XYZ file of C-alpha atoms in Angstrom:
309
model
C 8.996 -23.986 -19.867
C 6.186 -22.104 -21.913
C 6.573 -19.239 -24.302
C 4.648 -16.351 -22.628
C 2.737 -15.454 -26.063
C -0.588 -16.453 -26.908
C -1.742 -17.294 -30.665
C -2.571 -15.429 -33.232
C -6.128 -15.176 -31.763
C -5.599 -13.389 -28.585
C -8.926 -13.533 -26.516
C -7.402 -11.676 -23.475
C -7.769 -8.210 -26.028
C -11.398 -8.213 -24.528
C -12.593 -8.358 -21.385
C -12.973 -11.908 -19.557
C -15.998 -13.375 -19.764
C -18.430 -13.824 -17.187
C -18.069 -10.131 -15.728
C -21.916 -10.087 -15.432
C -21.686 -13.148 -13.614
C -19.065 -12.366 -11.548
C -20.976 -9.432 -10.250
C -24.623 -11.022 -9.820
C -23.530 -14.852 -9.543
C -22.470 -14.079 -5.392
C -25.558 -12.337 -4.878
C -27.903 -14.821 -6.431
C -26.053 -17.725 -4.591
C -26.470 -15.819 -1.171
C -30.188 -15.877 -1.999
C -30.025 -19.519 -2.727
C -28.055 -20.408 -0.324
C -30.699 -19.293 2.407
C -32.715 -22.094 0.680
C -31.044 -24.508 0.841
C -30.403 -23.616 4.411
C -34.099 -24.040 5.027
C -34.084 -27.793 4.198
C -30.826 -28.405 6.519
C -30.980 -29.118 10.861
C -27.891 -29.852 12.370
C -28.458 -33.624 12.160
C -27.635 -33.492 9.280
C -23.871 -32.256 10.333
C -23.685 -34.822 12.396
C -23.518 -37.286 9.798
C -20.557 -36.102 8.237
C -18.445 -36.321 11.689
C -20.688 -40.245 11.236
C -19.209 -40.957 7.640
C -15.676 -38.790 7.682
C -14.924 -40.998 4.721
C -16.344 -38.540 2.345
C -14.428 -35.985 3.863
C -11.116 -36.955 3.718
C -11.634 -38.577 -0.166
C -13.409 -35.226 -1.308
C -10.872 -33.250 0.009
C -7.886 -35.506 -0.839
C -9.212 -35.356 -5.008
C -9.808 -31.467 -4.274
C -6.278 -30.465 -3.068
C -4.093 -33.103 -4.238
C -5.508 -35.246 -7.441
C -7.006 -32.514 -9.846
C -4.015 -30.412 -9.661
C -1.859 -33.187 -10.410
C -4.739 -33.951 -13.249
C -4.645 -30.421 -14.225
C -0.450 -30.061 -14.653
C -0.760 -32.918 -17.058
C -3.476 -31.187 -19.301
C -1.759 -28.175 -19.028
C 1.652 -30.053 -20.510
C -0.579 -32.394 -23.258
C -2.115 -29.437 -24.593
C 1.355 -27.666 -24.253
C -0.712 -24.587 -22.826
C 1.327 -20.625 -23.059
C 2.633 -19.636 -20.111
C -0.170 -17.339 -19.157
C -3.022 -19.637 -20.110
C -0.474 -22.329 -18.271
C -0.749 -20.521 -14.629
C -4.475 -19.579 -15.190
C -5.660 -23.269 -15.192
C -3.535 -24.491 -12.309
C -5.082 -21.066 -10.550
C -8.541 -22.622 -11.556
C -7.280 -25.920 -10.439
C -6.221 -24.977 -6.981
C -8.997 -22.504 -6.356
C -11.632 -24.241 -3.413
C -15.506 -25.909 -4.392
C -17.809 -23.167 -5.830
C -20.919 -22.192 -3.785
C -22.750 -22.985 -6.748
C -22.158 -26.910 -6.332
C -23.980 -26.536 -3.291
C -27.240 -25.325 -5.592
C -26.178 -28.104 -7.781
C -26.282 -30.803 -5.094
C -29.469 -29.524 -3.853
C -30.961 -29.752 -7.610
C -29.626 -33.064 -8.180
C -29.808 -35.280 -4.511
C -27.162 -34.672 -3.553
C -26.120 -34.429 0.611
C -25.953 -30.147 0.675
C -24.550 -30.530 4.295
C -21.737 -32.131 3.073
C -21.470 -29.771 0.380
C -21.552 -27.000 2.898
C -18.935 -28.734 5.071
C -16.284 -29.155 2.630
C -16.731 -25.721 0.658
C -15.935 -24.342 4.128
C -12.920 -26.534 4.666
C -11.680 -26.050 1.865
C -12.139 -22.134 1.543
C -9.817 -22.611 4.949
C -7.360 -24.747 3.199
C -7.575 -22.840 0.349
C -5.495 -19.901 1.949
C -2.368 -22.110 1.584
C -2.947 -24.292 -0.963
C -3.909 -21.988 -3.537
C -0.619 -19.490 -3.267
C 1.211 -22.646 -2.689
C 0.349 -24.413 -6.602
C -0.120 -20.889 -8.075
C 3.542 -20.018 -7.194
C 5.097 -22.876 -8.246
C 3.154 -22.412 -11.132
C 4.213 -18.905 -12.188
C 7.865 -20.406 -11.357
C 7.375 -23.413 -13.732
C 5.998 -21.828 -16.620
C 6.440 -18.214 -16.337
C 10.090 -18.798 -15.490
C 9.842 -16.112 -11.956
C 9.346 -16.068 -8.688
C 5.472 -16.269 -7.203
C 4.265 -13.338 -5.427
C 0.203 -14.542 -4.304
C -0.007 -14.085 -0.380
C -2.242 -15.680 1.766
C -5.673 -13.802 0.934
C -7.802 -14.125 4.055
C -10.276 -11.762 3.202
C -10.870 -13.863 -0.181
C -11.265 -16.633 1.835
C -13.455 -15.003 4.166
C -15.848 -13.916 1.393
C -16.550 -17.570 0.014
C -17.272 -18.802 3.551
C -19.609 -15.676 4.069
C -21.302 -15.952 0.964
C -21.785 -19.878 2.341
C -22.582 -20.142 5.959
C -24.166 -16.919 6.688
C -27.208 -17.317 4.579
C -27.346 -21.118 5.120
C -27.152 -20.532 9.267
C -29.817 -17.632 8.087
C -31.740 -20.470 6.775
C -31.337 -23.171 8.866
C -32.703 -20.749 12.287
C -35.980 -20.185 9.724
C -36.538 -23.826 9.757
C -35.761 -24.088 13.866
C -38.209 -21.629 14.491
C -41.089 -22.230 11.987
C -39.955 -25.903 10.766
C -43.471 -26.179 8.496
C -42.628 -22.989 6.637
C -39.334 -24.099 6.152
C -41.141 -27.431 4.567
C -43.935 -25.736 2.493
C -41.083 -23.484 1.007
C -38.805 -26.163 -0.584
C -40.047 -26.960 -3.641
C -40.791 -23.336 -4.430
C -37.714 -22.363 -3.427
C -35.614 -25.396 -5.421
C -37.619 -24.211 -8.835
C -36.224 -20.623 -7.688
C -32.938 -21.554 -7.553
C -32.798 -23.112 -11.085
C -34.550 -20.015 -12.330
C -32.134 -17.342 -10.892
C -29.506 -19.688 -11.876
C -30.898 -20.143 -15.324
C -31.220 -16.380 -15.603
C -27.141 -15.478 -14.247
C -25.909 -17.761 -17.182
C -28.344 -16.595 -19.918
C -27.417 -12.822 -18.989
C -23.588 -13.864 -18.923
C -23.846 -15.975 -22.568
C -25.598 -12.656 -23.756
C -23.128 -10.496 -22.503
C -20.083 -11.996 -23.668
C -21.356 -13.784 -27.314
C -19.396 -11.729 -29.265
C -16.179 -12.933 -27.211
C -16.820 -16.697 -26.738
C -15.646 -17.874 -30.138
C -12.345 -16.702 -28.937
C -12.425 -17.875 -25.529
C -13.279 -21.348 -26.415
C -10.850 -21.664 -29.775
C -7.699 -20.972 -26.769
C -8.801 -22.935 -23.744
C -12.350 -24.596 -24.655
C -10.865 -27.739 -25.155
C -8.703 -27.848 -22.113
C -11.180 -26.864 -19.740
C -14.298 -29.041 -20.752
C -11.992 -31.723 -20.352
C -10.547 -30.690 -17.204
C -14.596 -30.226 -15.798
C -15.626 -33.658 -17.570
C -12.351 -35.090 -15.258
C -13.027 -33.749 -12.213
C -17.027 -34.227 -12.373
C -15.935 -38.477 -12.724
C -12.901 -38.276 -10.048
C -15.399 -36.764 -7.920
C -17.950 -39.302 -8.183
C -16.652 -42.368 -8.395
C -13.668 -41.904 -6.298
C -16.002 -41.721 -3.135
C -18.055 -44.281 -4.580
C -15.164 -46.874 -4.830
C -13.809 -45.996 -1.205
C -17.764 -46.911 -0.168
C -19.567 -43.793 -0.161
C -23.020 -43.559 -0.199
C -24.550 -42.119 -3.593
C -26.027 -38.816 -1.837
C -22.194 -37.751 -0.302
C -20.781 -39.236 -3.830
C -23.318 -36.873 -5.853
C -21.840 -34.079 -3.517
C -18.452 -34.645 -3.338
C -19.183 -34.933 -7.327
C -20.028 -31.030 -7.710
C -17.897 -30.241 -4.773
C -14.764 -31.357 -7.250
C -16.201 -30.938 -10.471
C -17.172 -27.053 -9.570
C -14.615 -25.011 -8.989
C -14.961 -21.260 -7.828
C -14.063 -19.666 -11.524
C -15.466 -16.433 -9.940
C -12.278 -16.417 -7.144
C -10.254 -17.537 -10.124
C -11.086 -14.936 -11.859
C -10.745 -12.211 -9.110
C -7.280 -13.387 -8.464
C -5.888 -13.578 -11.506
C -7.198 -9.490 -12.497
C -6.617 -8.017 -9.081
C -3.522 -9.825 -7.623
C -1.741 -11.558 -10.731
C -2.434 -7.974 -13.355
C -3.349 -10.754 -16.009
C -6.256 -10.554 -17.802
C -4.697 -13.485 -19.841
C -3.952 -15.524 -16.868
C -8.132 -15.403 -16.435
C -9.243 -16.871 -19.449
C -9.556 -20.571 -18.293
C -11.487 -19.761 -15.170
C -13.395 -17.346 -17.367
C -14.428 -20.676 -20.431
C -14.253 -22.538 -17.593
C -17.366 -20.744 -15.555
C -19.049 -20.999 -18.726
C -18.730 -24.600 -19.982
C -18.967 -25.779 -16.374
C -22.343 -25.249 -15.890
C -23.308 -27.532 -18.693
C -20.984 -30.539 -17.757
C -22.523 -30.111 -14.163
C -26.058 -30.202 -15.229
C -25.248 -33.120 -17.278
C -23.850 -35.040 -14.633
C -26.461 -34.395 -12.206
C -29.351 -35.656 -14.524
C -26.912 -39.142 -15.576
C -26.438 -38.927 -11.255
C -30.178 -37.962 -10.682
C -31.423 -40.571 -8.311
C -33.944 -43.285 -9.733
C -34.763 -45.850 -6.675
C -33.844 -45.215 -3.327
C -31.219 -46.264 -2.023
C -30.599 -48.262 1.688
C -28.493 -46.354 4.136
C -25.485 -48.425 4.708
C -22.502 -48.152 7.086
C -18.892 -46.525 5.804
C -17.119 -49.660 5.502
C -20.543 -51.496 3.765
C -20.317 -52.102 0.316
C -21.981 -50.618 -2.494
């Protein structure tokens, strides 16, 4: 069990990181989102009922490898108490919508990304009290007390499928505007996105030192991690590269914004937010760097589940 202290340099005396974020980031993606849901037809649904095998691997890394990943950083790096619970919280929490934007950018199959974000938002509802309790038991040495948050739940899949259905019945009903708009919208994205983090870096600079000398370590690692498990553990299991490249931000993005929201407003621990909080900074680097080393460079043939890669 942890000592509850932090060290001598005690980041949680400001105010988390990413606050700027936090507030713009779900408005921004909502935009994007109706983007990317000009690019998507229900065909492309389909093939994820085709190729489950993504699916069930994504998920299966999501909900039960990175937190098992996650408990042994947490113990190597022999993590406080508070800093303990905060990156199992970040660790359980569901797929960002911002791996969605990501998967768009970088080839990535966006229905798939869609899919599971809204499976696991479901999912999330249990899973997420579930390792956050036995995480405040563990290392904080008492009893959990996170319910089931619906309405937390019911924001992600909001901020998700409502602007992508929004999207997607732009592109039924005027199918060339929806194609003459995807490239301008794509460079959008990347801008707003661009924008979000600069303002949030700004915001924050005189803070960062500290949040990265705590947890900076911890959580690039635990973002390189899941950005690999993500990609390759699809690709070994036969997994086309386009679901692989999704199922690789899916995992490797986690929603530090819900983190973040939980840990202030439900767990009264500013301290407890602090990994989510590095985390939603570093993570946008480690992502962009994975999706240029994943970028695609000759096309590839479309292949059955069980074909070999």
């Amino acid at each position: 069990m942890r000592s509850a202290g932090l060290s001598a340099a005690d980041p949680s005396r400001g105010a988390p990181p990413m606050a700027l974020a936090g507030t713009l980031l779900p408005i921004a993606l909502a935009i994007i989102m109706f983007g990317l849901g000009l690019s998507l037809t229900i065909s492309d649904f389909r093939r994820v009922v085709v190729y489950p095998k993504a699916t069930v691997v994504a998920l299966g890394c999501q909900i039960l490898v990175l937190p098992a990943i996650c408990f042994g950083l947490v113990v190597a790096f022999d993590l406080p108490a508070p800093l303990a619970v905060g990156m199992m919280l970040l660790a359980a929490s569901p797929g960002g919508t911002t791996a969605n934007l990501f998967s768009h950018l970088f080839g990535g199959d966006v229905a798939l990304n869609v899919t599971l974000t809204a499976i696991n938002s479901v999912l999330a509802v249990v899973t997420l009290p579930l390792v956050t309790n036995l995480s405040l038991s563990y290392f904080a040495g008492g009893s959990g007390t996170l319910g089931l948050q619906f309405d937390k739940t019911l924001q992600v899949m909001a901020v998700v499928l409502v602007p992508v259905a929004a999207g997607m019945a732009v592109r039924a009903m005027a199918p060339r505007f929806a194609e003459r708009m995807n490239t301008p919208v794509k460079i959008a994205s990347a801008v707003i996105l661009a924008l979000v983090i600069a303002g949030a870096l700004l915001q924050e600079l005189d803070n960062l030192g500290g949040y990265i000398q705590s947890v900076g370590l911890i959580t690039l690692a635990f973002s390189v991690i899941s950005l690999t498990i993500g990609y390759w553990a699809p690709r070994l299991a036969g997994v086309r590269r386009e679901q692989a490249v999704a199922s690789c931000m899916e995992i490797g993005i986690h929603n530090g914004t819900l983190s973040i929201a939980v840990a202030l407003s439900l767990l009264n621990s500013a301290q407890m937010a602090i990994p989510a909080a590095t985390y939603g900074v570093l993570m946008f680097f480690t992502a962009a760097a994975a999706g240029f080393l994943l970028r695609p460079r000759t096309a590839e043939p479309i292949l059955s589940e069980g074909s070999s890669v």
